[in-house]
Amino acid sequence: MSSNPSHPAASRPWCVYKFGGSSVGTPGRLPRVLSLISEAERPLAVVVSALGDTTDWLISAANAAARGDAAGSGAELSRVRSLARSIASTVLEGAVLTAHEKSVEQLLAPIERLLTGVELTRECTPATLDEVLSVGERISSELVARALTARGIPALAVDARTFLVTDETAGAARVDIEASRARLTPLLPGWEGKVPVITGFIARSHQGRTTTLGRNGSDYTATLLSWLLGARQVTVWTDVPGVMTADPALVADAYPVPRMTYAEALELAHFGTRMFHPRTMIPLLESGAALHIRGTTEPDAPGTRIDAEGNPDPHRPTSVTSLERLALLHVESLRPTLSEPLGHRVLQALEAARITVWGGTLSALAPSISLVVPQAQAERAHAVLEEALRGERERREVRVPPPHAPVTLVTLVAESMGHRPNVAGRFFHALGNVGVNVRAILQGASSRSVSCAVDAEDTAVAVRTVHSAFNLNETEINVVLVGKGTVGGRLLAQLAENAKTLKARHGVALRLVGVVDSRRVLFEPRGLPPAEVHARLADVSPGTATPPDVKPLLDRLSRLSVPVLVDCTAADGMETLYAEAFRRGIHVVAANKKPLARPWKECDSLQALARAHFRTWHYETTVGASLPVIETLKNLVRTGDRVERIEGCFSGSLGAICHALMDGVPLSQAVRTARANGYTEPHPRDDLSGLDVARKALILARELGLELELEDVAVEPLVPPEHLREDDPETFLRTLGSLDADVSAQVSRYRAAGRSLRYLAQILPNAPGGPRVKVGPVAVDAAHPATGLKGAEAMVSFFTERYREFPLIVRGAGAGGEVTAAGVLADILRLAQNVRGRR
């Protein structure tokens, strides 16, 4: 369709554009605004806000004047003047720029005189403030109109006070639509063939006094204008690409809602979405015009369309709002019945005191009431309620506890709320899963929203959790990997190989956002391609600390949805990092046995810390690599079975070594081969000493509730202790050669006796004299379940009351980077499914 400005207005309905202060008052953005206007269909009316922070500066100027601070007031006006000049210089030049600067001075001159009067009287009335604030939009209208005209697009600066008529209320005037229509009609012929650039926010009362329309007043001007002109659509251009599913400052994955109804927008407005004001929607409801929210920085993006129909898709996205800096008030009944209902009296008292009530609940059996009010009004509201209920308090019928603050009102807004089951259930289930304490529950009569009050410190996690539960088809898991060696390296490969399958089959979007090695930290909140990690990490300059400080990384990870720290190291001291993660609301998946083998009290405290913060700590791979050993044991205990004995070959690495020895391979060569295959710990001494198996046995013993320490495990190493003192792995391997002959001779004797060398662990929870745990080399006979193990196989036998005659045996590959990484990935998926819950 033609965008010729001279195209007759009568041939098509008007369009209305509105541009906010950041669009017209941020350096570099005004040219984009002018291009959008020039490319638009005609006839077009444009509504503009004041440039940038002009309105705030004008308020500051008025406040300074009221204090008698002439210098402060003048400084604020200078900021207004300076911004107007700098923005104008980006789109105007020569005589046109000079004319505009003169116009700005003419607009500011009466305001300066008005503020001088304020300085003398030390009083700035609401009516005076309206007059002061009006100059911001007038400067903006003049500038945009001149800039369009300079580009060859005929434009006209229009002061909305020439046609918008209101009552006398200062600061939030009410518009008389019929009187406004009567004043607009004779102006329209003068707009023909031009783009009227109209001041937002301001109007004039019936008595001729300047008024303002309140918060989001320029948006209100735009929708009023659409009603008056019979426009079918209003486009509000902002610095965001539409109405977002959540505050992007809290939820990195928030995205624009493509369509919504007027009613949803009104609900969002009520619960604090700054983009809307209820009055902005009234003209649209009357006229049926659509409101389109679009971003000036992404003009080709679809944005958000708001109309009567909304989005017919039953799986449409929903919005989560967070109204902060609130307080929770309670009126608690001390008797099952009262002489008269309290609800009306409580609300009436707060209304008379002009205290805003964002929501409330009234219990059914006892008339107890919970109310959400602004934190700044909480103490006054408490005093009002105590006075209003003085008689009931004196008769000990009610109690009014002190306010609980600060709280945040988290609200899910969805047109489908009243049409689909379990929406509220999913809302509260999601919050409960992450340990958010719901202080009060509120649901609107419209059934389009459900709200709850949460502690302010839980705001971010609550919003992210609800957003993820309702707006992501996949459960998004954000992972920071610590350690990229044998296990970590294979995990990276598996993440790269399985990303599509995880989404398609499991509904999990697993995003790697960070990697840490012994010297470097790499973090990218938008995600790192696993295949590129090694190359990108190599480009990072090593830090001065070894290992690097990961705590700042945890702070960033905690701001993402479902954050997970994955530990694929064998490092000491990781329990400290786990504790920091739990405190920040981060889950932990670990293949590292050492934190679980710390002293009992430390380990128990760490488990308690995870529970206190409702975080998951999965560590299945610490015993048996990817074998389901720990989960099997937990299920036996959960279902009431009584474990009598646990026995098995817990170490795949020692299994591989023992199997090679039985095949006649010398000890030193068997250990080297196991190490080359990635079966052993970084230092093979941990395997040969039995320490690695002892840790695993201790982990299983503690899963039974046994308060044992590592020192309680009786350990017999595979080789004599004097050969285990060497700290350097390579030197250690060379010294093993001196044992080859003796070990081979011993193995030959086992074979001759029909026995096999295996490294066994045994846990006897009910042994006489107390629990007993021991690990060491054993020559087992042909009938023993461990005899048939091959290579790096591991095996665990559970002898219980239910499995006494025929033990429950878990057997399979028990070592190696591939299978251990697969076990780590399985733990992550298990965590994801638990978080995902019912959809």
mmCIF file with all atom_site columns, N, CA, C and O in Angstrom, residues 592-617:
data_model
loop_
_atom_site.group_PDB
_atom_site.id
_atom_site.type_symbol
_atom_site.label_atom_id
_atom_site.label_alt_id
_atom_site.label_comp_id
_atom_site.label_asym_id
_atom_site.label_entity_id
_atom_site.label_seq_id
_atom_site.pdbx_PDB_ins_code
_atom_site.Cartn_x
_atom_site.Cartn_y
_atom_site.Cartn_z
_atom_site.occupancy
_atom_site.B_iso_or_equiv
_atom_site.pdbx_formal_charge
_atom_site.auth_seq_id
_atom_site.auth_comp_id
_atom_site.auth_asym_id
_atom_site.auth_atom_id
_atom_site.pdbx_PDB_model_num
ATOM 1   N N  . ASN A 1 592 ? 32.480 -36.844 41.985 1.00 0.00 ? 592 ASN A N  1
ATOM 2   C CA . ASN A 1 592 ? 33.581 -36.716 42.933 1.00 0.00 ? 592 ASN A CA 1
ATOM 3   C C  . ASN A 1 592 ? 33.190 -37.353 44.272 1.00 0.00 ? 592 ASN A C  1
ATOM 4   O O  . ASN A 1 592 ? 32.234 -36.929 44.924 1.00 0.00 ? 592 ASN A O  1
ATOM 5   N N  . LYS A 1 593 ? 33.957 -38.363 44.690 1.00 0.00 ? 593 LYS A N  1
ATOM 6   C CA . LYS A 1 593 ? 33.639 -39.087 45.921 1.00 0.00 ? 593 LYS A CA 1
ATOM 7   C C  . LYS A 1 593 ? 34.095 -38.366 47.180 1.00 0.00 ? 593 LYS A C  1
ATOM 8   O O  . LYS A 1 593 ? 33.584 -38.618 48.279 1.00 0.00 ? 593 LYS A O  1
ATOM 9   N N  . LYS A 1 594 ? 35.070 -37.467 47.042 1.00 0.00 ? 594 LYS A N  1
ATOM 10  C CA . LYS A 1 594 ? 35.736 -36.932 48.232 1.00 0.00 ? 594 LYS A CA 1
ATOM 11  C C  . LYS A 1 594 ? 34.809 -36.143 49.159 1.00 0.00 ? 594 LYS A C  1
ATOM 12  O O  . LYS A 1 594 ? 34.877 -36.314 50.381 1.00 0.00 ? 594 LYS A O  1
ATOM 13  N N  . PRO A 1 595 ? 33.918 -35.304 48.652 1.00 0.00 ? 595 PRO A N  1
ATOM 14  C CA . PRO A 1 595 ? 33.011 -34.606 49.582 1.00 0.00 ? 595 PRO A CA 1
ATOM 15  C C  . PRO A 1 595 ? 32.125 -35.560 50.382 1.00 0.00 ? 595 PRO A C  1
ATOM 16  O O  . PRO A 1 595 ? 31.775 -35.294 51.533 1.00 0.00 ? 595 PRO A O  1
ATOM 17  N N  . LEU A 1 596 ? 31.778 -36.708 49.772 1.00 0.00 ? 596 LEU A N  1
ATOM 18  C CA . LEU A 1 596 ? 30.927 -37.685 50.458 1.00 0.00 ? 596 LEU A CA 1
ATOM 19  C C  . LEU A 1 596 ? 31.697 -38.510 51.478 1.00 0.00 ? 596 LEU A C  1
ATOM 20  O O  . LEU A 1 596 ? 31.087 -39.197 52.309 1.00 0.00 ? 596 LEU A O  1
ATOM 21  N N  . ALA A 1 597 ? 33.035 -38.455 51.400 1.00 0.00 ? 597 ALA A N  1
ATOM 22  C CA . ALA A 1 597 ? 33.856 -39.205 52.343 1.00 0.00 ? 597 ALA A CA 1
ATOM 23  C C  . ALA A 1 597 ? 34.451 -38.305 53.420 1.00 0.00 ? 597 ALA A C  1
ATOM 24  O O  . ALA A 1 597 ? 35.295 -38.750 54.195 1.00 0.00 ? 597 ALA A O  1
ATOM 25  N N  . ARG A 1 598 ? 34.019 -37.058 53.482 1.00 0.00 ? 598 ARG A N  1
ATOM 26  C CA . ARG A 1 598 ? 34.459 -36.163 54.548 1.00 0.00 ? 598 ARG A CA 1
ATOM 27  C C  . ARG A 1 598 ? 33.916 -36.665 55.890 1.00 0.00 ? 598 ARG A C  1
ATOM 28  O O  . ARG A 1 598 ? 33.048 -37.537 55.927 1.00 0.00 ? 598 ARG A O  1
ATOM 29  N N  . PRO A 1 599 ? 34.410 -36.138 56.992 1.00 0.00 ? 599 PRO A N  1
ATOM 30  C CA . PRO A 1 599 ? 33.869 -36.559 58.292 1.00 0.00 ? 599 PRO A CA 1
ATOM 31  C C  . PRO A 1 599 ? 32.343 -36.513 58.319 1.00 0.00 ? 599 PRO A C  1
ATOM 32  O O  . PRO A 1 599 ? 31.724 -35.636 57.703 1.00 0.00 ? 599 PRO A O  1
ATOM 33  N N  . TRP A 1 600 ? 31.760 -37.473 59.036 1.00 0.00 ? 600 TRP A N  1
ATOM 34  C CA . TRP A 1 600 ? 30.311 -37.654 59.031 1.00 0.00 ? 600 TRP A CA 1
ATOM 35  C C  . TRP A 1 600 ? 29.546 -36.358 59.269 1.00 0.00 ? 600 TRP A C  1
ATOM 36  O O  . TRP A 1 600 ? 28.598 -36.040 58.553 1.00 0.00 ? 600 TRP A O  1
ATOM 37  N N  . LYS A 1 601 ? 29.934 -35.594 60.275 1.00 0.00 ? 601 LYS A N  1
ATOM 38  C CA . LYS A 1 601 ? 29.195 -34.377 60.604 1.00 0.00 ? 601 LYS A CA 1
ATOM 39  C C  . LYS A 1 601 ? 29.244 -33.374 59.459 1.00 0.00 ? 601 LYS A C  1
ATOM 40  O O  . LYS A 1 601 ? 28.259 -32.699 59.170 1.00 0.00 ? 601 LYS A O  1
ATOM 41  N N  . GLU A 1 602 ? 30.405 -33.261 58.806 1.00 0.00 ? 602 GLU A N  1
ATOM 42  C CA . GLU A 1 602 ? 30.519 -32.338 57.676 1.00 0.00 ? 602 GLU A CA 1
ATOM 43  C C  . GLU A 1 602 ? 29.626 -32.779 56.528 1.00 0.00 ? 602 GLU A C  1
ATOM 44  O O  . GLU A 1 602 ? 28.916 -31.959 55.918 1.00 0.00 ? 602 GLU A O  1
ATOM 45  N N  . CYS A 1 603 ? 29.678 -34.065 56.211 1.00 0.00 ? 603 CYS A N  1
ATOM 46  C CA . CYS A 1 603 ? 28.867 -34.576 55.112 1.00 0.00 ? 603 CYS A CA 1
ATOM 47  C C  . CYS A 1 603 ? 27.379 -34.442 55.416 1.00 0.00 ? 603 CYS A C  1
ATOM 48  O O  . CYS A 1 603 ? 26.586 -34.035 54.566 1.00 0.00 ? 603 CYS A O  1
ATOM 49  N N  . ASP A 1 604 ? 26.997 -34.775 56.647 1.00 0.00 ? 604 ASP A N  1
ATOM 50  C CA . ASP A 1 604 ? 25.593 -34.672 57.032 1.00 0.00 ? 604 ASP A CA 1
ATOM 51  C C  . ASP A 1 604 ? 25.119 -33.216 56.989 1.00 0.00 ? 604 ASP A C  1
ATOM 52  O O  . ASP A 1 604 ? 24.001 -32.930 56.553 1.00 0.00 ? 604 ASP A O  1
ATOM 53  N N  . SER A 1 605 ? 25.986 -32.289 57.403 1.00 0.00 ? 605 SER A N  1
ATOM 54  C CA . SER A 1 605 ? 25.620 -30.867 57.359 1.00 0.00 ? 605 SER A CA 1
ATOM 55  C C  . SER A 1 605 ? 25.446 -30.398 55.924 1.00 0.00 ? 605 SER A C  1
ATOM 56  O O  . SER A 1 605 ? 24.556 -29.585 55.624 1.00 0.00 ? 605 SER A O  1
ATOM 57  N N  . LEU A 1 606 ? 26.284 -30.914 55.045 1.00 0.00 ? 606 LEU A N  1
ATOM 58  C CA . LEU A 1 606 ? 26.173 -30.526 53.636 1.00 0.00 ? 606 LEU A CA 1
ATOM 59  C C  . LEU A 1 606 ? 24.876 -31.064 53.032 1.00 0.00 ? 606 LEU A C  1
ATOM 60  O O  . LEU A 1 606 ? 24.190 -30.360 52.272 1.00 0.00 ? 606 LEU A O  1
ATOM 61  N N  . GLN A 1 607 ? 24.521 -32.298 53.373 1.00 0.00 ? 607 GLN A N  1
ATOM 62  C CA . GLN A 1 607 ? 23.240 -32.852 52.906 1.00 0.00 ? 607 GLN A CA 1
ATOM 63  C C  . GLN A 1 607 ? 22.079 -32.029 53.459 1.00 0.00 ? 607 GLN A C  1
ATOM 64  O O  . GLN A 1 607 ? 21.105 -31.752 52.749 1.00 0.00 ? 607 GLN A O  1
ATOM 65  N N  . ALA A 1 608 ? 22.187 -31.644 54.731 1.00 0.00 ? 608 ALA A N  1
ATOM 66  C CA . ALA A 1 608 ? 21.121 -30.844 55.356 1.00 0.00 ? 608 ALA A CA 1
ATOM 67  C C  . ALA A 1 608 ? 21.010 -29.479 54.690 1.00 0.00 ? 608 ALA A C  1
ATOM 68  O O  . ALA A 1 608 ? 19.898 -28.944 54.523 1.00 0.00 ? 608 ALA A O  1
ATOM 69  N N  . LEU A 1 609 ? 22.145 -28.915 54.304 1.00 0.00 ? 609 LEU A N  1
ATOM 70  C CA . LEU A 1 609 ? 22.131 -27.612 53.630 1.00 0.00 ? 609 LEU A CA 1
ATOM 71  C C  . LEU A 1 609 ? 21.412 -27.715 52.287 1.00 0.00 ? 609 LEU A C  1
ATOM 72  O O  . LEU A 1 609 ? 20.618 -26.830 51.930 1.00 0.00 ? 609 LEU A O  1
ATOM 73  N N  . ALA A 1 610 ? 21.663 -28.793 51.555 1.00 0.00 ? 610 ALA A N  1
ATOM 74  C CA . ALA A 1 610 ? 20.967 -28.999 50.282 1.00 0.00 ? 610 ALA A CA 1
ATOM 75  C C  . ALA A 1 610 ? 19.467 -29.105 50.508 1.00 0.00 ? 610 ALA A C  1
ATOM 76  O O  . ALA A 1 610 ? 18.671 -28.498 49.780 1.00 0.00 ? 610 ALA A O  1
ATOM 77  N N  . ARG A 1 611 ? 19.069 -29.856 51.530 1.00 0.00 ? 611 ARG A N  1
ATOM 78  C CA . ARG A 1 611 ? 17.632 -30.004 51.812 1.00 0.00 ? 611 ARG A CA 1
ATOM 79  C C  . ARG A 1 611 ? 17.016 -28.683 52.245 1.00 0.00 ? 611 ARG A C  1
ATOM 80  O O  . ARG A 1 611 ? 15.885 -28.350 51.851 1.00 0.00 ? 611 ARG A O  1
ATOM 81  N N  . ALA A 1 612 ? 17.739 -27.927 53.062 1.00 0.00 ? 612 ALA A N  1
ATOM 82  C CA . ALA A 1 612 ? 17.207 -26.656 53.561 1.00 0.00 ? 612 ALA A CA 1
ATOM 83  C C  . ALA A 1 612 ? 16.930 -25.682 52.427 1.00 0.00 ? 612 ALA A C  1
ATOM 84  O O  . ALA A 1 612 ? 16.014 -24.860 52.513 1.00 0.00 ? 612 ALA A O  1
ATOM 85  N N  . HIS A 1 613 ? 17.748 -25.775 51.374 1.00 0.00 ? 613 HIS A N  1
ATOM 86  C CA . HIS A 1 613 ? 17.564 -24.878 50.228 1.00 0.00 ? 613 HIS A CA 1
ATOM 87  C C  . HIS A 1 613 ? 16.822 -25.572 49.093 1.00 0.00 ? 613 HIS A C  1
ATOM 88  O O  . HIS A 1 613 ? 16.776 -25.045 47.975 1.00 0.00 ? 613 HIS A O  1
ATOM 89  N N  . PHE A 1 614 ? 16.261 -26.756 49.376 1.00 0.00 ? 614 PHE A N  1
ATOM 90  C CA . PHE A 1 614 ? 15.489 -27.515 48.394 1.00 0.00 ? 614 PHE A CA 1
ATOM 91  C C  . PHE A 1 614 ? 16.291 -27.739 47.111 1.00 0.00 ? 614 PHE A C  1
ATOM 92  O O  . PHE A 1 614 ? 15.771 -27.657 46.011 1.00 0.00 ? 614 PHE A O  1
ATOM 93  N N  . ARG A 1 615 ? 17.554 -28.030 47.281 1.00 0.00 ? 615 ARG A N  1
ATOM 94  C CA . ARG A 1 615 ? 18.420 -28.317 46.142 1.00 0.00 ? 615 ARG A CA 1
ATOM 95  C C  . ARG A 1 615 ? 18.699 -29.822 46.066 1.00 0.00 ? 615 ARG A C  1
ATOM 96  O O  . ARG A 1 615 ? 18.667 -30.531 47.070 1.00 0.00 ? 615 ARG A O  1
ATOM 97  N N  . THR A 1 616 ? 18.990 -30.279 44.887 1.00 0.00 ? 616 THR A N  1
ATOM 98  C CA . THR A 1 616 ? 19.289 -31.686 44.662 1.00 0.00 ? 616 THR A CA 1
ATOM 99  C C  . THR A 1 616 ? 20.794 -31.884 44.612 1.00 0.00 ? 616 THR A C  1
ATOM 100 O O  . THR A 1 616 ? 21.520 -31.078 44.017 1.00 0.00 ? 616 THR A O  1
ATOM 101 N N  . TRP A 1 617 ? 21.250 -32.977 45.247 1.00 0.00 ? 617 TRP A N  1
ATOM 102 C CA . TRP A 1 617 ? 22.655 -33.379 45.135 1.00 0.00 ? 617 TRP A CA 1
ATOM 103 C C  . TRP A 1 617 ? 22.636 -34.832 44.673 1.00 0.00 ? 617 TRP A C  1
ATOM 104 O O  . TRP A 1 617 ? 22.353 -35.746 45.447 1.00 0.00 ? 617 TRP A O  1
#
